[in-house]
Amino acid sequence: MGAGVVGAAIAWELSTVPGWQIHLFEAQASPAQGATGAALGLLMAVLSERGAQKRLASLQRYQQIQTKIPIPGNSQGILHLYHDPQDWQKNLAKIPRRQAQGWILEIFTPEQVKIRFPEVNCNNLCGAIFAPQERQVHPTTLTQNWLNIAQQRGVQIHYNSPVIGVIPGAPIRLKLPNWEQECDWLIISAGLGATQIAGLTAPFELAPVLGQAVEIDCPELAHSPIFYGNDIAIVPQKSGVVWVGATVEFSPSEQLLPDPKLLEQLWQNATDLCPLLRGRTWQRQWYGLRPRPVGQTAPILQIDPRCQRILWATGHYRNGVLLAPFTADWVRQVIQTARV
Ligand SMILES: Cc1cc2nc3c(=O)[nH]c(=O)nc-3n(C[C@H](O)[C@H](O)[C@H](O)COP(=O)(O)OP(=O)(O)OC[C@H]3O[C@@H](n4cnc5c(N)ncnc54)[C@H](O)[C@@H]3O)c2cc1C
């Protein structure tokens, strides 16, 4: 259930197993209409602490996948900029461990940043760490690519097909507006929609968290890496457009609609980081709701406690694009292990 980036990765992964008959049900008329359509697509893993194992495994999985299918996006690496001395020291301390695991990380002093990346404002900068193996993927194009390949391998994709109810059992019965479908396994990758299905009680809660972004023209950055600092990401695309968004953005009123003040603040912070952006017109602005698990860490990868053939693969919060391959691998392994 669900053709966001997570459902698409799962459909693609499961379609590699010969003999499985796979249907993908999507409520909307096309894929990537939920959080995926709003995502910046950053794959940040190497300097992370929380959930680092999953993130690194997923980044590694992306490296394998890109040898098989084209992965669109910015592959120039991510330059992490640090303005807080404590944060800088904490991240410097991680470097030897990650390097020992084979990850490449380069340290830059503010003077070196000034020379190598003159577009970055180095005022109050403690230093920067460049992670060349991190990257950005274009979330909607990647979702579509995964689905195209899955479809070529026989996966049947049903758009405008919301699953409105589920009757657990053997087989599991899915209720759709005009018909029913039986299945041996059900994988719920419906993002925020996961907790809204009649007949199922999700063993967790999800809360929507607002995220906003803008697109501007800035061809000068077309070949630059991604700049990331103060929770702001500046994401150049080859086409000459640049996406700007925040990775953390709690609205004080917890509102779920776009917030112009937050967006203005985001833009202000981005132009402080990269003054070249100042004065550019927003070509496009958008927002999305991230599926955040309440009271537990993201993502939710769980076998349903009442029906062992229902798998929950949702609640990816800020890292659904990054964690999609890891999630897909988990789903395949659960099913294959159960069938042995
Ligand atoms: C502004 C912003 C920036 C982000 N940046 C990043 C980033 O840089 N890197 C990163 O890794 N993540 C990022 N994220 C988070 C990322 O977008 C999400 O974690 C990810 O998209 C979740 O994917 P999903 O497939 O689980 O959910 P969704 O994309 O929401 O897809 C769920 C799908 O299920 C369908 N569905 C729901 N209910 C039903 C039903 N009953 N029957 C059938 N279909 C149903 C929906 O229509 C939808 O298509 C960002 C999010 C936002 C908002």
Coordinates of C-alpha atoms and ligand atoms in Angstrom, one line a residue:
M1 CA 0.0 0.0 0.0
G2 CA 1.4 3.4 -1.0
A3 CA 3.5 4.5 -4.0
G4 CA 5.7 7.1 -2.3
V5 CA 9.5 6.6 -2.3
V6 CA 9.3 3.8 0.3
G7 CA 6.5 1.8 -1.5
A8 CA 8.4 2.2 -4.8
A9 CA 11.7 1.0 -3.4
I10 CA 9.8 -2.0 -1.9
A11 CA 8.0 -2.8 -5.1
W12 CA 11.3 -2.6 -7.0
E13 CA 13.2 -4.8 -4.4
L14 CA 10.4 -7.5 -4.2
S15 CA 10.2 -7.6 -8.0
T16 CA 13.8 -9.0 -8.1
V17 CA 12.5 -12.2 -6.5
P18 CA 11.3 -14.7 -9.1
G19 CA 7.8 -16.1 -8.7
W20 CA 6.2 -13.5 -6.5
Q21 CA 3.0 -11.8 -7.7
I22 CA 3.0 -8.2 -6.5
H23 CA 0.3 -5.6 -6.6
L24 CA 0.8 -2.0 -5.5
F25 CA -2.2 0.1 -4.5
E26 CA -2.0 3.9 -4.5
A27 CA -4.8 6.2 -3.4
Q28 CA -3.8 9.0 -5.7
A29 CA -3.8 9.2 -9.5
S30 CA 0.1 9.1 -9.7
P31 CA 3.0 8.2 -7.5
A32 CA 5.0 10.5 -5.0
Q33 CA 2.0 12.7 -4.1
G34 CA 2.6 12.5 -0.3
A35 CA 5.7 13.5 1.6
T36 CA 7.9 12.2 -1.2
G37 CA 6.8 14.9 -3.6
A38 CA 8.0 17.6 -1.1
A39 CA 11.3 16.0 -0.1
L40 CA 14.7 17.5 -0.9
G41 CA 16.1 14.0 -1.3
L42 CA 19.3 14.4 0.8
L43 CA 21.1 11.2 1.7
M44 CA 22.9 12.3 5.0
A45 CA 24.3 9.4 6.9
V46 CA 28.1 9.6 7.4
L47 CA 28.1 12.2 10.2
S48 CA 24.8 11.0 11.8
E49 CA 24.6 9.6 15.3
R50 CA 20.9 8.6 15.7
G51 CA 20.1 5.5 13.6
A52 CA 23.5 5.7 12.0
Q53 CA 23.7 1.9 11.3
K54 CA 20.5 2.0 9.2
R55 CA 21.4 5.2 7.5
L56 CA 24.9 3.9 6.5
A57 CA 23.5 0.6 5.4
S58 CA 21.0 2.4 3.2
L59 CA 23.6 4.8 1.7
Q60 CA 25.7 1.7 0.9
R61 CA 22.7 0.1 -0.7
Y62 CA 22.2 3.2 -2.9
Q63 CA 25.8 2.9 -4.0
Q64 CA 25.0 -0.7 -5.1
I65 CA 21.7 0.3 -6.8
Q66 CA 23.3 3.1 -8.8
T67 CA 25.5 0.5 -10.6
K68 CA 22.2 -1.0 -11.8
I69 CA 19.9 1.9 -12.5
P70 CA 20.5 5.6 -13.0
I71 CA 19.9 7.6 -9.8
P72 CA 19.0 11.2 -10.7
G73 CA 20.2 14.1 -8.5
N74 CA 23.2 15.9 -7.2
S75 CA 26.1 13.5 -6.7
Q76 CA 28.8 16.2 -5.9
G77 CA 28.8 15.4 -2.2
I78 CA 27.6 17.3 0.9
L79 CA 29.6 20.1 2.6
H80 CA 28.6 20.2 6.3
L81 CA 29.2 23.7 7.7
Y82 CA 29.6 24.2 11.5
H83 CA 29.0 27.5 13.3
D84 CA 28.8 26.1 16.9
P85 CA 32.2 25.3 18.4
Q86 CA 30.7 22.4 20.5
D87 CA 29.0 20.9 17.5
W88 CA 32.1 21.3 15.4
Q89 CA 34.2 19.4 18.0
K90 CA 31.6 16.7 18.4
N91 CA 31.5 16.0 14.7
L92 CA 35.3 16.2 14.3
A93 CA 35.5 13.4 16.9
K94 CA 33.3 11.1 14.7
I95 CA 35.7 11.3 11.8
P96 CA 38.3 8.6 12.7
R97 CA 35.5 6.0 13.4
R98 CA 33.8 6.7 10.1
Q99 CA 37.1 6.7 8.2
A100 CA 38.0 3.3 9.8
Q101 CA 34.7 2.0 8.3
G102 CA 35.8 3.2 4.9
W103 CA 33.8 6.4 4.6
I104 CA 35.7 9.4 3.1
L105 CA 35.5 12.7 5.0
E106 CA 37.6 15.8 4.4
I107 CA 38.1 18.5 7.0
F108 CA 38.3 22.2 5.9
T109 CA 39.3 25.2 7.9
P110 CA 37.3 28.4 7.2
E111 CA 40.2 29.7 5.2
Q112 CA 40.2 26.5 3.0
V113 CA 36.4 26.8 2.6
K114 CA 36.8 30.4 1.4
I115 CA 39.2 29.3 -1.3
R116 CA 37.5 26.1 -2.4
F117 CA 33.9 27.2 -2.1
P118 CA 33.9 31.0 -2.5
E119 CA 30.1 31.1 -2.6
V120 CA 29.9 30.1 1.1
N121 CA 29.9 32.8 3.8
C122 CA 32.7 32.0 6.2
N123 CA 31.8 34.5 8.9
N124 CA 31.5 32.8 12.3
L125 CA 32.3 29.5 10.6
C126 CA 34.3 27.0 12.9
G127 CA 35.0 24.7 10.0
A128 CA 33.5 22.3 7.5
I129 CA 33.5 18.5 6.8
F130 CA 33.0 17.4 3.2
A131 CA 31.4 14.0 2.7
P132 CA 31.8 13.1 -1.1
Q133 CA 29.9 9.8 -0.8
E134 CA 26.7 11.6 0.5
R135 CA 24.5 13.0 -2.2
Q136 CA 21.0 14.1 -3.2
V137 CA 18.5 12.1 -5.2
H138 CA 15.6 13.5 -7.1
P139 CA 12.8 11.9 -5.0
T140 CA 9.9 11.9 -7.6
T141 CA 12.1 10.9 -10.6
L142 CA 13.7 8.1 -8.5
T143 CA 10.3 6.9 -7.3
Q144 CA 9.0 6.8 -10.9
N145 CA 12.2 5.0 -12.1
W146 CA 11.8 2.3 -9.4
L147 CA 8.1 1.9 -10.3
N148 CA 8.9 1.7 -14.1
I149 CA 11.4 -1.1 -13.5
A150 CA 9.1 -2.9 -11.1
Q151 CA 6.2 -2.7 -13.6
Q152 CA 8.5 -4.1 -16.4
R153 CA 9.2 -7.0 -14.1
G154 CA 5.5 -7.7 -13.7
V155 CA 4.4 -5.7 -10.6
Q156 CA 0.8 -4.5 -11.1
I157 CA 0.3 -0.9 -10.0
H158 CA -3.2 0.3 -9.3
Y159 CA -3.6 4.1 -9.1
N160 CA -6.8 5.8 -7.8
S161 CA -7.0 2.7 -5.6
P162 CA -7.2 3.6 -1.9
V163 CA -7.2 0.6 0.4
I164 CA -10.1 1.5 2.6
G165 CA -10.2 -1.6 4.8
V166 CA -8.2 -4.7 5.7
I167 CA -9.5 -8.0 7.1
P168 CA -6.5 -9.8 8.6
G169 CA -6.3 -13.6 8.2
A170 CA -5.0 -16.2 5.7
P171 CA -5.4 -14.8 3.1
I172 CA -5.5 -11.2 4.1
R173 CA -8.4 -9.4 2.4
L174 CA -8.1 -5.8 1.1
K175 CA -11.2 -3.7 0.6
L176 CA -11.0 -1.2 -2.3
P177 CA -13.8 1.2 -3.3
N178 CA -15.2 -1.2 -6.0
W179 CA -13.5 -4.5 -5.4
E180 CA -11.6 -6.8 -3.0
Q181 CA -8.2 -8.3 -3.3
E182 CA -6.8 -11.3 -1.4
C183 CA -3.1 -11.5 -0.6
D184 CA -0.6 -13.6 1.5
W185 CA 1.4 -10.6 2.6
L186 CA 0.5 -7.0 3.1
I187 CA 3.1 -4.3 3.3
I188 CA 1.9 -0.9 4.6
S189 CA 4.1 1.9 3.2
A190 CA 1.3 4.5 3.2
G191 CA 3.2 7.2 5.1
L192 CA 0.8 9.2 7.2
G193 CA -2.1 7.2 5.7
A194 CA -0.9 4.1 7.5
T195 CA -2.9 4.7 10.7
Q196 CA -6.2 5.4 8.9
I197 CA -7.1 1.9 7.6
A198 CA -10.4 0.4 8.8
G199 CA -9.9 -3.1 10.3
L200 CA -6.3 -2.4 11.4
T201 CA -4.9 -1.0 14.6
A202 CA -1.5 0.5 14.0
P203 CA 0.8 -0.5 16.9
F204 CA 2.2 3.1 16.9
E205 CA 1.1 6.7 16.4
L206 CA 2.2 9.1 13.7
A207 CA 2.2 12.9 13.8
P208 CA 2.6 15.1 10.7
V209 CA 5.5 17.6 10.8
L210 CA 5.5 20.6 8.4
G211 CA 8.4 21.0 6.0
Q212 CA 8.8 23.8 3.4
A213 CA 11.1 24.5 0.5
V214 CA 11.7 26.9 -2.4
E215 CA 13.3 26.7 -5.8
I216 CA 15.3 29.5 -7.4
D217 CA 17.4 29.9 -10.5
C218 CA 21.1 30.0 -9.8
P219 CA 23.1 28.5 -12.6
E220 CA 26.4 29.6 -10.9
L221 CA 25.9 26.7 -8.5
A222 CA 25.0 24.0 -11.1
H223 CA 28.2 22.0 -10.4
S224 CA 28.5 22.7 -6.7
P225 CA 28.0 20.2 -3.9
I226 CA 25.1 20.5 -1.5
F227 CA 25.7 23.0 1.3
Y228 CA 24.3 22.1 4.7
G229 CA 24.5 24.3 7.8
N230 CA 22.3 25.5 10.7
D231 CA 19.7 22.9 9.6
I232 CA 19.4 24.6 6.2
A233 CA 20.1 22.7 3.0
I234 CA 21.1 24.4 -0.3
V235 CA 20.7 21.8 -3.0
P236 CA 21.9 22.7 -6.5
Q237 CA 20.6 20.8 -9.5
K238 CA 22.4 20.3 -12.8
S239 CA 19.7 22.2 -14.6
G240 CA 20.8 25.4 -12.8
V241 CA 17.9 25.5 -10.3
V242 CA 18.6 25.3 -6.6
W243 CA 16.3 23.9 -3.9
V244 CA 16.4 25.4 -0.5
G245 CA 14.8 23.8 2.6
A246 CA 15.2 23.1 6.2
T247 CA 15.7 19.7 7.8
V248 CA 14.2 20.8 11.1
E249 CA 11.2 23.1 11.1
F250 CA 8.8 22.9 14.0
S251 CA 6.0 25.5 13.6
P252 CA 5.3 27.0 17.0
S253 CA 1.6 26.4 16.6
E254 CA 2.2 22.9 15.1
Q255 CA 0.2 24.0 12.1
L256 CA 0.0 21.8 9.1
L257 CA -0.4 24.5 6.4
P258 CA 2.4 26.5 4.9
D259 CA 3.8 29.1 7.2
P260 CA 5.1 32.2 5.4
K261 CA 7.1 33.4 8.5
L262 CA 9.0 30.2 8.8
L263 CA 9.7 30.2 5.1
E264 CA 11.0 33.7 5.2
Q265 CA 13.2 32.7 8.1
L266 CA 14.5 29.7 6.2
W267 CA 15.3 31.9 3.2
Q268 CA 17.1 34.5 5.4
N269 CA 19.2 31.7 7.0
A270 CA 20.0 30.3 3.5
T271 CA 21.1 33.6 2.1
D272 CA 23.3 34.1 5.2
L273 CA 24.9 30.8 4.4
C274 CA 25.3 31.5 0.7
P275 CA 25.0 35.3 -0.1
L276 CA 25.0 34.5 -3.8
L277 CA 21.3 33.5 -3.4
R278 CA 20.3 37.0 -2.2
G279 CA 17.7 38.9 -4.3
R280 CA 16.8 35.8 -6.4
T281 CA 13.1 35.3 -7.1
W282 CA 11.4 32.2 -5.8
Q283 CA 10.3 30.2 -8.9
R284 CA 8.4 27.7 -6.9
Q285 CA 7.6 27.1 -3.3
W286 CA 6.0 24.0 -1.7
Y287 CA 5.5 22.2 1.5
G288 CA 4.9 18.6 2.8
L289 CA 4.1 16.7 5.9
R290 CA 6.7 14.4 7.3
P291 CA 5.4 11.2 9.0
R292 CA 6.9 11.3 12.5
P293 CA 6.4 8.4 14.9
V294 CA 5.3 9.6 18.3
G295 CA 7.4 8.5 21.3
Q296 CA 9.6 6.2 19.3
T297 CA 12.4 6.5 16.8
A298 CA 11.9 6.6 13.1
P299 CA 11.3 4.6 11.0
I300 CA 8.6 2.0 12.0
L301 CA 9.7 -1.3 10.5
Q302 CA 7.5 -3.8 12.4
I303 CA 5.7 -7.1 12.0
D304 CA 2.1 -6.6 13.1
P305 CA 1.7 -8.2 16.5
R306 CA -1.8 -9.7 15.5
C307 CA -1.0 -10.8 12.0
Q308 CA 2.5 -11.9 11.2
R309 CA 2.0 -11.4 7.5
I310 CA 1.3 -7.7 7.8
L311 CA 4.4 -5.6 7.7
W312 CA 4.5 -1.9 8.7
A313 CA 7.1 0.1 6.8
T314 CA 6.3 3.7 7.6
G315 CA 7.0 6.7 9.9
H316 CA 10.3 7.6 8.1
Y317 CA 10.0 11.2 9.3
R318 CA 12.9 13.2 7.9
N319 CA 14.8 10.3 6.2
G320 CA 12.3 8.4 4.0
V321 CA 14.3 8.9 0.9
L322 CA 17.6 7.9 2.5
L323 CA 16.1 4.9 4.3
A324 CA 13.9 3.6 1.4
P325 CA 16.5 1.0 0.2
F326 CA 17.2 -0.2 3.7
T327 CA 13.4 -0.6 4.3
A328 CA 12.9 -2.5 1.1
D329 CA 15.7 -4.9 2.0
W330 CA 14.2 -5.4 5.5
V331 CA 10.8 -6.3 3.9
R332 CA 12.3 -8.7 1.4
Q333 CA 14.3 -10.5 4.1
V334 CA 11.3 -10.8 6.5
I335 CA 9.2 -12.5 3.8
Q336 CA 12.1 -14.7 2.5
T337 CA 13.0 -15.8 6.0
A338 CA 9.4 -16.7 6.8
R339 CA 9.1 -18.7 3.6
V340 CA 12.2 -20.9 4.2
Ligands
LIG1 C1 10.2 19.5 2.9 C2 10.6 18.1 3.2 C3 11.9 17.8 2.9 C4 12.4 16.5 3.1 N1 13.7 16.2 2.8 C5 14.1 14.9 3.0 C6 15.5 14.6 2.6 O1 16.3 15.5 2.3 N2 15.9 13.3 2.7 C7 15.0 12.3 3.2 O2 15.5 11.1 3.2 N3 13.8 12.6 3.5 C8 13.3 13.8 3.4 N4 12.0 14.2 3.7 C9 11.2 13.1 4.3 C10 10.6 12.2 3.3 O3 9.9 13.0 2.4 C11 9.7 11.2 3.9 O4 10.3 10.5 4.9 C12 9.3 10.1 2.8 O5 8.8 10.8 1.6 C13 8.2 9.2 3.3 O6 7.9 8.3 2.2 P1 6.7 7.4 2.2 O7 6.7 6.7 0.9 O8 6.7 6.6 3.5 O9 5.4 8.3 2.4 P2 4.7 9.2 1.3 O10 5.6 9.8 0.3 O11 3.8 10.1 2.0 O12 3.8 8.1 0.5 C14 2.7 7.4 1.0 C15 1.8 7.1 -0.1 O13 0.8 6.2 0.4 C16 -0.5 6.6 -0.2 N5 -1.5 6.1 0.6 C17 -1.9 6.6 1.8 N6 -3.0 5.9 2.3 C18 -3.3 5.0 1.4 C19 -4.3 4.0 1.3 N7 -5.2 3.8 2.2 N8 -4.3 3.2 0.2 C20 -3.4 3.4 -0.8 N9 -2.4 4.3 -0.8 C21 -2.4 5.1 0.3 C22 -0.4 8.1 -0.4 O14 -1.2 8.6 -1.3 C23 1.1 8.3 -0.7 O15 1.3 8.3 -2.1 C24 11.5 15.4 3.6 C25 10.2 15.8 3.8 C26 9.7 17.1 3.6 C27 8.3 17.4 3.8

